[in-house]
XYZ file of C-alpha atoms in Angstrom:
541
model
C 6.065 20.904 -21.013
C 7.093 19.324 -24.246
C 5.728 20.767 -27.770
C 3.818 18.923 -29.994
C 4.269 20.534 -33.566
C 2.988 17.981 -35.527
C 0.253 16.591 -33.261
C -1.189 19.575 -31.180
C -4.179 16.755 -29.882
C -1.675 14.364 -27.793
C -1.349 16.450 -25.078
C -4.986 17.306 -24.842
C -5.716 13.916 -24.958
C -5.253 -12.859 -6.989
C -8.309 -15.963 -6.049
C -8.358 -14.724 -2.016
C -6.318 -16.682 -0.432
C -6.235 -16.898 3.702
C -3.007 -14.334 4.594
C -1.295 -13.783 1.527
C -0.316 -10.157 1.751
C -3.758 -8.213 1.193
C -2.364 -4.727 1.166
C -0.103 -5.573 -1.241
C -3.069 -5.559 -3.971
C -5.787 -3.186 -4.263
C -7.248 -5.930 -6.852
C -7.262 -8.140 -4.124
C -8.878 -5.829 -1.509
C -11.809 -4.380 -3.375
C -13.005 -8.071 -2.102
C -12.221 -7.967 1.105
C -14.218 -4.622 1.394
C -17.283 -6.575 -0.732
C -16.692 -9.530 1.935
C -17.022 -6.963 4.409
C -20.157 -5.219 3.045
C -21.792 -9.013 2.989
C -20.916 -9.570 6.694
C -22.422 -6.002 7.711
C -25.172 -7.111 6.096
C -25.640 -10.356 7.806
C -24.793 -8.709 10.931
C -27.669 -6.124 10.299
C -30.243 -9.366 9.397
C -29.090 -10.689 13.043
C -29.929 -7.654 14.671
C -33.484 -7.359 12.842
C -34.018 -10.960 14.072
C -32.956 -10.071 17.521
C -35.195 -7.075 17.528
C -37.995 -9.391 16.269
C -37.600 -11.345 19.053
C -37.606 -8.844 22.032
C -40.465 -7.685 20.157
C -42.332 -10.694 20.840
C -41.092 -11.011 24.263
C -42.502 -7.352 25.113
C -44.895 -8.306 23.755
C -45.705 -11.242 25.779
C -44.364 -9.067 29.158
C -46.806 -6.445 28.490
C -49.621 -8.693 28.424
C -48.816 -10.558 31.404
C -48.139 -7.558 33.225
C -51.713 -6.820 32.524
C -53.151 -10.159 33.426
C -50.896 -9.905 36.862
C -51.989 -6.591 37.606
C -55.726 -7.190 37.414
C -55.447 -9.741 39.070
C -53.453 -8.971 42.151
C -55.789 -6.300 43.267
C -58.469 -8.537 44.274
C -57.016 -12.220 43.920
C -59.856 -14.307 45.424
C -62.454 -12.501 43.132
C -60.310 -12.659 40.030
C -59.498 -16.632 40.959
C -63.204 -16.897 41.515
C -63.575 -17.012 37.829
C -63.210 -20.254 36.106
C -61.834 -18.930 33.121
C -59.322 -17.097 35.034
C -57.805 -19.968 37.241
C -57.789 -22.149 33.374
C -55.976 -19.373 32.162
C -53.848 -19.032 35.078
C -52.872 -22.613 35.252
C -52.691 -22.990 31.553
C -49.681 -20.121 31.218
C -47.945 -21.620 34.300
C -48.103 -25.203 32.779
C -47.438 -24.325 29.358
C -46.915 -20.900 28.037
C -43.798 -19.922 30.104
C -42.002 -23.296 29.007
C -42.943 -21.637 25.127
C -41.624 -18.233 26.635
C -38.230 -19.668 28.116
C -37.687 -21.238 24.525
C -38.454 -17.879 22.665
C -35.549 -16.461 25.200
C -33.318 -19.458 24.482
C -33.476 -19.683 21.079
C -30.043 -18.517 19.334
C -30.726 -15.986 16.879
C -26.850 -15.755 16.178
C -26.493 -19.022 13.784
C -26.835 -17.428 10.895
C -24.115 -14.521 11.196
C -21.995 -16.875 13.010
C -21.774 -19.138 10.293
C -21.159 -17.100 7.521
C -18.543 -14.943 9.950
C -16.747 -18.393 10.178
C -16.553 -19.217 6.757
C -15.771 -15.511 5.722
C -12.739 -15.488 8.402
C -10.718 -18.224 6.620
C -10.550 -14.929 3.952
C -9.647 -12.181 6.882
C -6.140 -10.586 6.968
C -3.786 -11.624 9.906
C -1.104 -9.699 11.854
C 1.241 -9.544 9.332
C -0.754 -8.191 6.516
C -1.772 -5.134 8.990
C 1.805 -4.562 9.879
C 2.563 -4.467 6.052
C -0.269 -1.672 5.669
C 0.689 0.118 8.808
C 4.765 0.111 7.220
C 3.211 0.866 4.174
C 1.819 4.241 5.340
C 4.850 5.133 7.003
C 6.879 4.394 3.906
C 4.033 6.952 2.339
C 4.931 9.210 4.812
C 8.773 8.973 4.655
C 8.886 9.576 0.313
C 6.489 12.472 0.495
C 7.320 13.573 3.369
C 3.789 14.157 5.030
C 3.425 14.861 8.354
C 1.070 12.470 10.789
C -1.619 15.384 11.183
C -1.807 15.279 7.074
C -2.353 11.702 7.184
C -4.324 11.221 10.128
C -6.746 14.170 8.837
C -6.963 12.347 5.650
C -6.154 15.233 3.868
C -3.844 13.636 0.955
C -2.472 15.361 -2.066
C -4.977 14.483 -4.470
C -7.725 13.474 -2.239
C -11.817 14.683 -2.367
C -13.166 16.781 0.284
C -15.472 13.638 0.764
C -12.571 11.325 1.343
C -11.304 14.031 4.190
C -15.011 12.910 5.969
C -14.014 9.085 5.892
C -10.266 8.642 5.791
C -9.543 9.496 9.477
C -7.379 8.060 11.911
C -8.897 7.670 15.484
C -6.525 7.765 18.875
C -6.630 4.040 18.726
C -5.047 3.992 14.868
C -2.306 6.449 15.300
C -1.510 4.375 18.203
C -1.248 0.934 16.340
C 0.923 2.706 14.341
C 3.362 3.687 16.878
C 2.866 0.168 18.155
C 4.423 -1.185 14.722
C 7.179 1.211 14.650
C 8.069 -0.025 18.288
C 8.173 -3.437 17.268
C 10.140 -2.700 14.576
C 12.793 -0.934 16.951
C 12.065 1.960 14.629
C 11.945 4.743 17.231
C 11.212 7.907 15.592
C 8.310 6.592 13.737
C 7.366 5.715 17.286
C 7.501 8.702 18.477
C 5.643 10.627 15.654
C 2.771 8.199 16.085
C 2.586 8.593 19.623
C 2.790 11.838 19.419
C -0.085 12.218 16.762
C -2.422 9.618 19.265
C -1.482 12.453 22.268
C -2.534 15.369 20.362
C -5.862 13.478 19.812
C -6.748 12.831 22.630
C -5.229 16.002 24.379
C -8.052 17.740 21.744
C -10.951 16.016 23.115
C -11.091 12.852 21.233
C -12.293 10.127 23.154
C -10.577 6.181 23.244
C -11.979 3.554 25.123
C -8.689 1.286 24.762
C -5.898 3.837 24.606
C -4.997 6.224 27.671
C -2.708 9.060 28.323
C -0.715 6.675 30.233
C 0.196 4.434 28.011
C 0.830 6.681 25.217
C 3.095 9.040 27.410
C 5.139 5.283 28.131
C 5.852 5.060 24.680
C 7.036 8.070 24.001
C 9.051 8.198 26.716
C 11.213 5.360 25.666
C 11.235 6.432 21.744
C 12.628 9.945 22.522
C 15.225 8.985 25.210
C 16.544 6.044 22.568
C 16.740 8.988 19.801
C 18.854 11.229 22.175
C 16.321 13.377 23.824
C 16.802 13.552 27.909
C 15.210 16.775 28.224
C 11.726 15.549 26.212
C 11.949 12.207 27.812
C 11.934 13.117 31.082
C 9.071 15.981 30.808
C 6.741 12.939 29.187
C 7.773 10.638 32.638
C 6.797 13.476 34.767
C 3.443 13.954 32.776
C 3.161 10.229 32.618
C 3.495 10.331 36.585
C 1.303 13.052 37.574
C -1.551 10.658 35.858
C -0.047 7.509 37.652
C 2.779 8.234 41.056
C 2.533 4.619 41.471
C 3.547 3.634 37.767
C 6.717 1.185 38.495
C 8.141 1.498 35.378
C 8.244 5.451 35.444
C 9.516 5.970 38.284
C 12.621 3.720 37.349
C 12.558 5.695 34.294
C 12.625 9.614 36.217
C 15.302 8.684 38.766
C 17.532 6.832 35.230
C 16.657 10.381 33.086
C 17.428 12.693 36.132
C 20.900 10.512 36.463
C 21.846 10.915 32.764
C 20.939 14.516 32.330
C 23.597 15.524 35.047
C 25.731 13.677 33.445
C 25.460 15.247 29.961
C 25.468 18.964 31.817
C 28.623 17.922 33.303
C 29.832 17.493 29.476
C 32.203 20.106 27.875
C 30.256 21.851 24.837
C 32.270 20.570 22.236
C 31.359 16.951 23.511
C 27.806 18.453 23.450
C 28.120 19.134 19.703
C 29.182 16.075 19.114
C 26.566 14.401 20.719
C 23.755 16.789 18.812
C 25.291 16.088 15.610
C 25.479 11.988 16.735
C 21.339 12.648 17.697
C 20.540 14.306 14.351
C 22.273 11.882 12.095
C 20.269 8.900 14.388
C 16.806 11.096 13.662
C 17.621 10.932 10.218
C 17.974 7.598 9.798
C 14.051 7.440 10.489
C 14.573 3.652 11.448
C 15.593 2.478 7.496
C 17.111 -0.931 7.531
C 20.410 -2.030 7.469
C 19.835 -2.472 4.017
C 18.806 0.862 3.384
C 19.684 2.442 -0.688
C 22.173 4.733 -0.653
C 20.355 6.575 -3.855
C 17.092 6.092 -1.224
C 17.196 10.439 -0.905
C 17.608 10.779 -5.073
C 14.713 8.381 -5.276
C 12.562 9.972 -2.896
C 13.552 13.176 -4.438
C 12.402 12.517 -7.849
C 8.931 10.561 -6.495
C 7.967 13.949 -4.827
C 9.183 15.582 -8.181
C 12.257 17.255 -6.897
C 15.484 17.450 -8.470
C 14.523 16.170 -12.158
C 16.962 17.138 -14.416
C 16.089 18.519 -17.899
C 17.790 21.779 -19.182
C 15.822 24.055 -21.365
C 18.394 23.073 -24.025
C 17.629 19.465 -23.668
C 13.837 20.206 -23.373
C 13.601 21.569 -26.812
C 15.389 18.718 -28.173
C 12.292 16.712 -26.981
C 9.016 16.298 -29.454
C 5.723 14.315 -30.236
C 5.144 12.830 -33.316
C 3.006 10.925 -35.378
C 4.859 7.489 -35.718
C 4.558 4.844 -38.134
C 7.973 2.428 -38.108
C 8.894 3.130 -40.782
C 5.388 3.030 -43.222
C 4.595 0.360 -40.773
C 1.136 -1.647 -42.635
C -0.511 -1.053 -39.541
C 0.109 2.067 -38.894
C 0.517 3.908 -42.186
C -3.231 5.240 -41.737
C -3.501 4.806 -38.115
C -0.029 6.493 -37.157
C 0.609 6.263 -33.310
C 0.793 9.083 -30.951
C 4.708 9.043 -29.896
C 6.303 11.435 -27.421
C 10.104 11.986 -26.244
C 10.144 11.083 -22.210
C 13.720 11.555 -22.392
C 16.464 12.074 -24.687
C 19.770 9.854 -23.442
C 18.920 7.422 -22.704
C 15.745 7.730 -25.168
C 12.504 6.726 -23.181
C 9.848 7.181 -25.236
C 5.913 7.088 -25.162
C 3.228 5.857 -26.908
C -0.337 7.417 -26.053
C -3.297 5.588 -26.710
C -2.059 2.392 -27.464
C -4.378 0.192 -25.922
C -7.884 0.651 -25.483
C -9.458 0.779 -22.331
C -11.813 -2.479 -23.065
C -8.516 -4.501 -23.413
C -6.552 -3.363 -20.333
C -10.111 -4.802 -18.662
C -9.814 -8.156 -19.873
C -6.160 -8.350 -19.316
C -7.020 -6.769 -15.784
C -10.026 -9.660 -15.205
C -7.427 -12.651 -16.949
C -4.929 -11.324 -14.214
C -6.604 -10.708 -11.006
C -7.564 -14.289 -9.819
C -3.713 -15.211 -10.479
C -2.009 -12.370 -8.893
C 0.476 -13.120 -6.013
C 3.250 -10.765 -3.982
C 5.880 -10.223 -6.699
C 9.163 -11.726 -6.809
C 12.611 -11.406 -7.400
C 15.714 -13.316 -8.278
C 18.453 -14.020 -6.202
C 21.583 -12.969 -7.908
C 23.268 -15.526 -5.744
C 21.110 -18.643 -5.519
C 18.977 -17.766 -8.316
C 15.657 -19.064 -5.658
C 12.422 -16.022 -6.689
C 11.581 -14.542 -2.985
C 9.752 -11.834 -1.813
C 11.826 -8.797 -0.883
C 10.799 -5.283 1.332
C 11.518 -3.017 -1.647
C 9.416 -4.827 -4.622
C 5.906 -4.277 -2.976
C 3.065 -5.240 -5.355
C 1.129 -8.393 -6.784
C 1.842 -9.934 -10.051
C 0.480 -12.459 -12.798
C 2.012 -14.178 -15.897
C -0.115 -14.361 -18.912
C 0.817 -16.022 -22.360
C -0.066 -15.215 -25.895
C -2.416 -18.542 -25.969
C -4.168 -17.523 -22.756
C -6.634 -14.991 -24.463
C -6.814 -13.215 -28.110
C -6.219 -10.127 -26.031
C -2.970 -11.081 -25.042
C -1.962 -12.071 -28.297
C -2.947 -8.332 -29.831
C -0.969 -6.720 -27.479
C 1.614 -8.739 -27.884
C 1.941 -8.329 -31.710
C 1.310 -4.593 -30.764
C 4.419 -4.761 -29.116
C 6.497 -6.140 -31.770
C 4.390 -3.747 -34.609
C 5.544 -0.902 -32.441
C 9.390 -1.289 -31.609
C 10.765 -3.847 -34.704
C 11.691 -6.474 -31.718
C 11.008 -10.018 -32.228
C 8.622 -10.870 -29.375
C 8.956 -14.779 -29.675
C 11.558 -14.899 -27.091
C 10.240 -12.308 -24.579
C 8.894 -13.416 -21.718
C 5.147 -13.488 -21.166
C 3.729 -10.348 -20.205
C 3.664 -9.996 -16.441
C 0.697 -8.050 -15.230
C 1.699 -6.213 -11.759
C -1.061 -4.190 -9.000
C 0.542 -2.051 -6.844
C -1.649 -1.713 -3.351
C -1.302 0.626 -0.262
C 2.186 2.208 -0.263
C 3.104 -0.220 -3.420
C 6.437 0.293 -4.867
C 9.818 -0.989 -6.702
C 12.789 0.333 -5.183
C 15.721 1.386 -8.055
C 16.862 -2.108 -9.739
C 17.885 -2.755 -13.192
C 15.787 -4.961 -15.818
C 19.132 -6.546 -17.328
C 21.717 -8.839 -15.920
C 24.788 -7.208 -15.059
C 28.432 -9.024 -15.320
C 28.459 -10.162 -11.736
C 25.132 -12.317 -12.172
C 25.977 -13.752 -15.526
C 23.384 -16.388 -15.449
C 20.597 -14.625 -14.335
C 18.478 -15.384 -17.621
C 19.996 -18.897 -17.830
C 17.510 -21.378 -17.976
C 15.404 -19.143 -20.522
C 18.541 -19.540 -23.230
C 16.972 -16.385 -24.591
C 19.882 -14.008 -23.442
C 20.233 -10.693 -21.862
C 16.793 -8.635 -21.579
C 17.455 -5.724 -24.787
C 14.830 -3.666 -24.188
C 11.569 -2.912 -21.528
C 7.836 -1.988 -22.916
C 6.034 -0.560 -19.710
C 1.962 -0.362 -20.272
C 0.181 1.969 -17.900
C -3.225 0.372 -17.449
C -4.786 2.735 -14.932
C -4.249 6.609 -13.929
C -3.125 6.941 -10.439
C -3.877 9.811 -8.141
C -0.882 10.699 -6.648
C 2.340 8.928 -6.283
C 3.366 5.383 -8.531
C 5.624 7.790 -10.653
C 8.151 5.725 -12.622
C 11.665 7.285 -12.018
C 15.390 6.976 -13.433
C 17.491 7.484 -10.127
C 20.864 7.869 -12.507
C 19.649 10.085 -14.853
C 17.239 12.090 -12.644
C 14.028 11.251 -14.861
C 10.528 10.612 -13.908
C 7.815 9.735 -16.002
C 4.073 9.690 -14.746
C 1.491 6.798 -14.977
C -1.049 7.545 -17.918
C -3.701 5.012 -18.834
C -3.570 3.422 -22.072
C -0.023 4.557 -22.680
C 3.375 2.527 -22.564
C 7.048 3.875 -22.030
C 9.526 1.638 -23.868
C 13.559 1.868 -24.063
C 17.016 -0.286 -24.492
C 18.497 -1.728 -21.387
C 21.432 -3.042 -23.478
C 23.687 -0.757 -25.883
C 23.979 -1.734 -29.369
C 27.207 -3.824 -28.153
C 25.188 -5.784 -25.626
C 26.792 -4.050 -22.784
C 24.346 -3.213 -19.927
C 23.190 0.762 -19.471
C 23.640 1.426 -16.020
C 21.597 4.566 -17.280
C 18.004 2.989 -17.313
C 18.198 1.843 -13.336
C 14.778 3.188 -12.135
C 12.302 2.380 -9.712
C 7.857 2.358 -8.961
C 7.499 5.063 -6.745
C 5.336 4.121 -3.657
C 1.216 4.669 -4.773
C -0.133 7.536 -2.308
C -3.602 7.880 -3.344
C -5.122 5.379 -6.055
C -4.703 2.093 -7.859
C -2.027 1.135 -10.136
C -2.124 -1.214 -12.905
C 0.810 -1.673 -15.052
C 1.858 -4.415 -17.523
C 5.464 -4.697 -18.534
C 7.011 -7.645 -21.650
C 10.790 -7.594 -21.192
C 12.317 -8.481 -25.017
C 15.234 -10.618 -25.105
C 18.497 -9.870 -26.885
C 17.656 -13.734 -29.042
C 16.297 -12.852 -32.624
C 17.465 -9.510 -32.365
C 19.966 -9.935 -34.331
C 18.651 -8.377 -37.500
C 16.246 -6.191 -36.232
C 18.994 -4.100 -34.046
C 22.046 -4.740 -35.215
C 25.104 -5.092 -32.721
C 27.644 -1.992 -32.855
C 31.201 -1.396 -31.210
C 29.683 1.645 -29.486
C 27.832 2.634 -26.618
C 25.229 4.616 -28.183
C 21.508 4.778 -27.899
């Protein structure tokens, strides 16, 4: 915890569109869940009108049933009535034609209609294998075990989101599903196992079975290296079902390959458990996978930051005014040291909560999945590690954007002309940025090109929502993290004052575990710099 001497108050203080990547957006899926609410409420207007109408229908039964009954005790006296035979004629002729219509008539059209219109809007396959990866990505970076998430019991969550945020048998099995897909085989496993446990407790599935969960994890052990567990789940699998084809392949195969490996010498047997740990540890990442992937993970949980008590007290927050600013001579700003070298620094309170709304509401019907260059074609594409949705807005778009803008150059001395609009991101379920640097580094020298406005200088970060848990900012080379706090912005140099690139400020969005994260971000260009930081021989901060 940093010391404030001289300001002992600053610590006190995207349009829907069919399949694009829902959980990438909590913006976007508050309206899915209000689309939802209006379909449960036309489905609940359907059912009053089909109770309405077996109403009427009982109605009508229990009156004929009276009329039938009286009648069939003594049929020539009841017949012997004029009235009766009119009536009896009359409903025969008549009032069972009106009957069969009531029963005919469709009382669906209503809810089917607006379920049609409302499906163009529904998420498809791929966005629920996104969410499903997303919660295993959750579960990977904080390391939480399935029981932790199937219970709902998150770090940071209410005892009344524990009563909602369940996973049934049929969820945790999905899950596994996805992994299996994915060839990702101890995610399998862990899934499966979570869906066994379940339903070994009591829980009741009417689409998942022992059997078919005991398949699964069969396979996913035996491909991780496990004999010994994958042949006790084939014997449990066949006690449920001797004539399951598949299994019985499967115990004869195991039975095979375990006398094998007891016919191994134990060195070879070391090997092999030291092969079968390193594979379990790979938990299925992609050939792709960061090397700095552990530091990152590290520093999202909040492990391994490092800041010396030395360095520490170093570290203040001050009242700031540039340098007798105009703007902020009375108002000074509320500035804190994040870090020292490279200097991040933060600025609490620097927008107002009724602005980050209208930037928010100016964003939302525009966002889309973010981006990123490719450093060799140049082409923007999605990519696995930049999770989240982002908008462009420009200075003419909205006065708002305009202040903040000018806040921006008020606050750090950098011409904003030639910065780049400000790009408003949402980060959804399991939202992140893996480690990447804002410049362009000497192997993709024309990665700012077509702008002509050089290298991005420096990065302004805006917070625009507190998060729950998780959606940490972190520095995987310098082993810093700094935490989301609404209203306040982190800013520092990606360039040195000799326009070489600081390797130093690589950092990453840590994945979102329990909330909603807003941030905006302006990257300043090195163009009309040129007075305002001057350029130096030295790498310096």
């Amino acid at each position: 915890m940093k010391l404030c001497h001289c300001c002992t108050t600053l610590l006190l203080f995207t349009s829907i569109s069919a399949h694009s990547d829902f959980f990438t957006s909590i913006g976007h899926m508050t309206d899915l869940l209000f689309m939802e609410k209006d379909l449960v409420s036309s489905l609940k207007d359907y059912i009053r009108a089909e109770e309405d109408k077996l109403q009427r229908i009982k109605l009508w039964a229990d009156r004929l049933d009276n009329l039938s009954t009286a009648g069939s005790q003594d049929p020539e006296a009841f017949l012997g009535h004029p009235v009766n035979a009119f009536k009896l004629i009359k409903r025969l002729n008549t009032e069972w034609a009106e009957l069969e219509n009531l029963v005919l008539t469709d009382m669906s059209d209503a809810f089917v209609s607006n379920l049609t219109i409302q499906r163009q809007h529904f998420p498809n396959d791929d966005d629920q294998t996104g969410a499903a990866k997303a919660l295993m990505r959750l579960q990977d970076t904080y390391k939480l075990d399935t029981e932790t998430i199937s219970s709902g019991q998150l770090p940071g969550s209410s005892s009344v989101d524990m009563m909602i945020n369940v996973l049934s048998v049929e969820d945790c099995y999905d899950l596994g599903k996805v992994a299996y897909s994915d060839v990702d085989y101890y995610h399998t496993e862990l899934w499966m196992a979570q869906a066994l446990k379940q339903l070994d407790q009591g829980e009741e599935s009417s689409t998942v079975d022992f059997v078919a969960i005991l398949d699964y994890l069969s396979y996913s052990v035996y491909q991780q290296g496990e004999l010994e567990r994958a042949l006790d789940f084939t014997k449990r699998l066949l006690e449920l079902d001797p004539s399951h084809q598949r299994a019985n392949g499967n115990l004869k195969y195991f039975e095979y390959q375990l006398f094998k490996k007891k016919m191994k010498e134990s060195q070879e047997d070391e090997d092999e458990d030291e092969e079968q740990r390193t594979r379990k540890e790979s938990r299925g990442r992609r050939d792709d996978y960061l090397p700095e992937r552990k530091q990152y993970e590290k520093l999202c949980r909040g492990e391994g930051v490092r800041m010396t008590p030395r360095r520490q007290s170093r570290l203040f927050c001050r009242y700031y005014d540039n340098g007798r600013h105009p703007r902020f001579v009375i108002g000074p700003l509320k500035q804190e040291d994040e870090w020292d070298s490279p200097h991040i620094v933060r600025y609490h309170d620097i927008v107002s909560d009724r602005d980050i709304e209208k930037v928010k509401e100016l964003a939302k019907p525009r966002l889309r999945r973010a981006t990123i260059s490719n450093p060799v074609t140049g082409v923007l594409e999605t990519a696995h590690y930049r999770i989240s949705k982002s908008a462009w807005l420009g200075a003419y778009e909205h006065p708002v954007v305009d202040k903040i803008n000018q806040k921006i150059e008020d606050v750090t001395g950098l011409d904003v002309s030639t910065a780049e609009d400000l790009q408003v991101a949402n980060y959804g379920v399991g939202g992140q940025y893996e480690p990447h640097f804002d410049f362009g580094r000497k192997d993709e020298p024309d990665a700012f090109e077509e702008l002509g406005t050089g290298n991005r200088i420096a990065t302004w970060l805006l917070y625009m929502s507190d998060v729950q848990a998780g959606g940490a900012t972190v520095f995987t080379d310098i082993s810093a993290a700094v935490q989301p706090k609404k209203g306040s912005a982190v800013f520092w140099f990606n360039l040195y004052p000799s326009g070489e690139g600081d390797y130093r400020t690589r950092h990453a969005a840590c994945p979102v575990l329990l909330g909603n994260k807003w941030v905006s971000n302006k990257w300043i260009h090195e163009r009309g710099q040129e007075f305002r930081r001057r350029c130096g021989l030295h790498w310096t901060d």
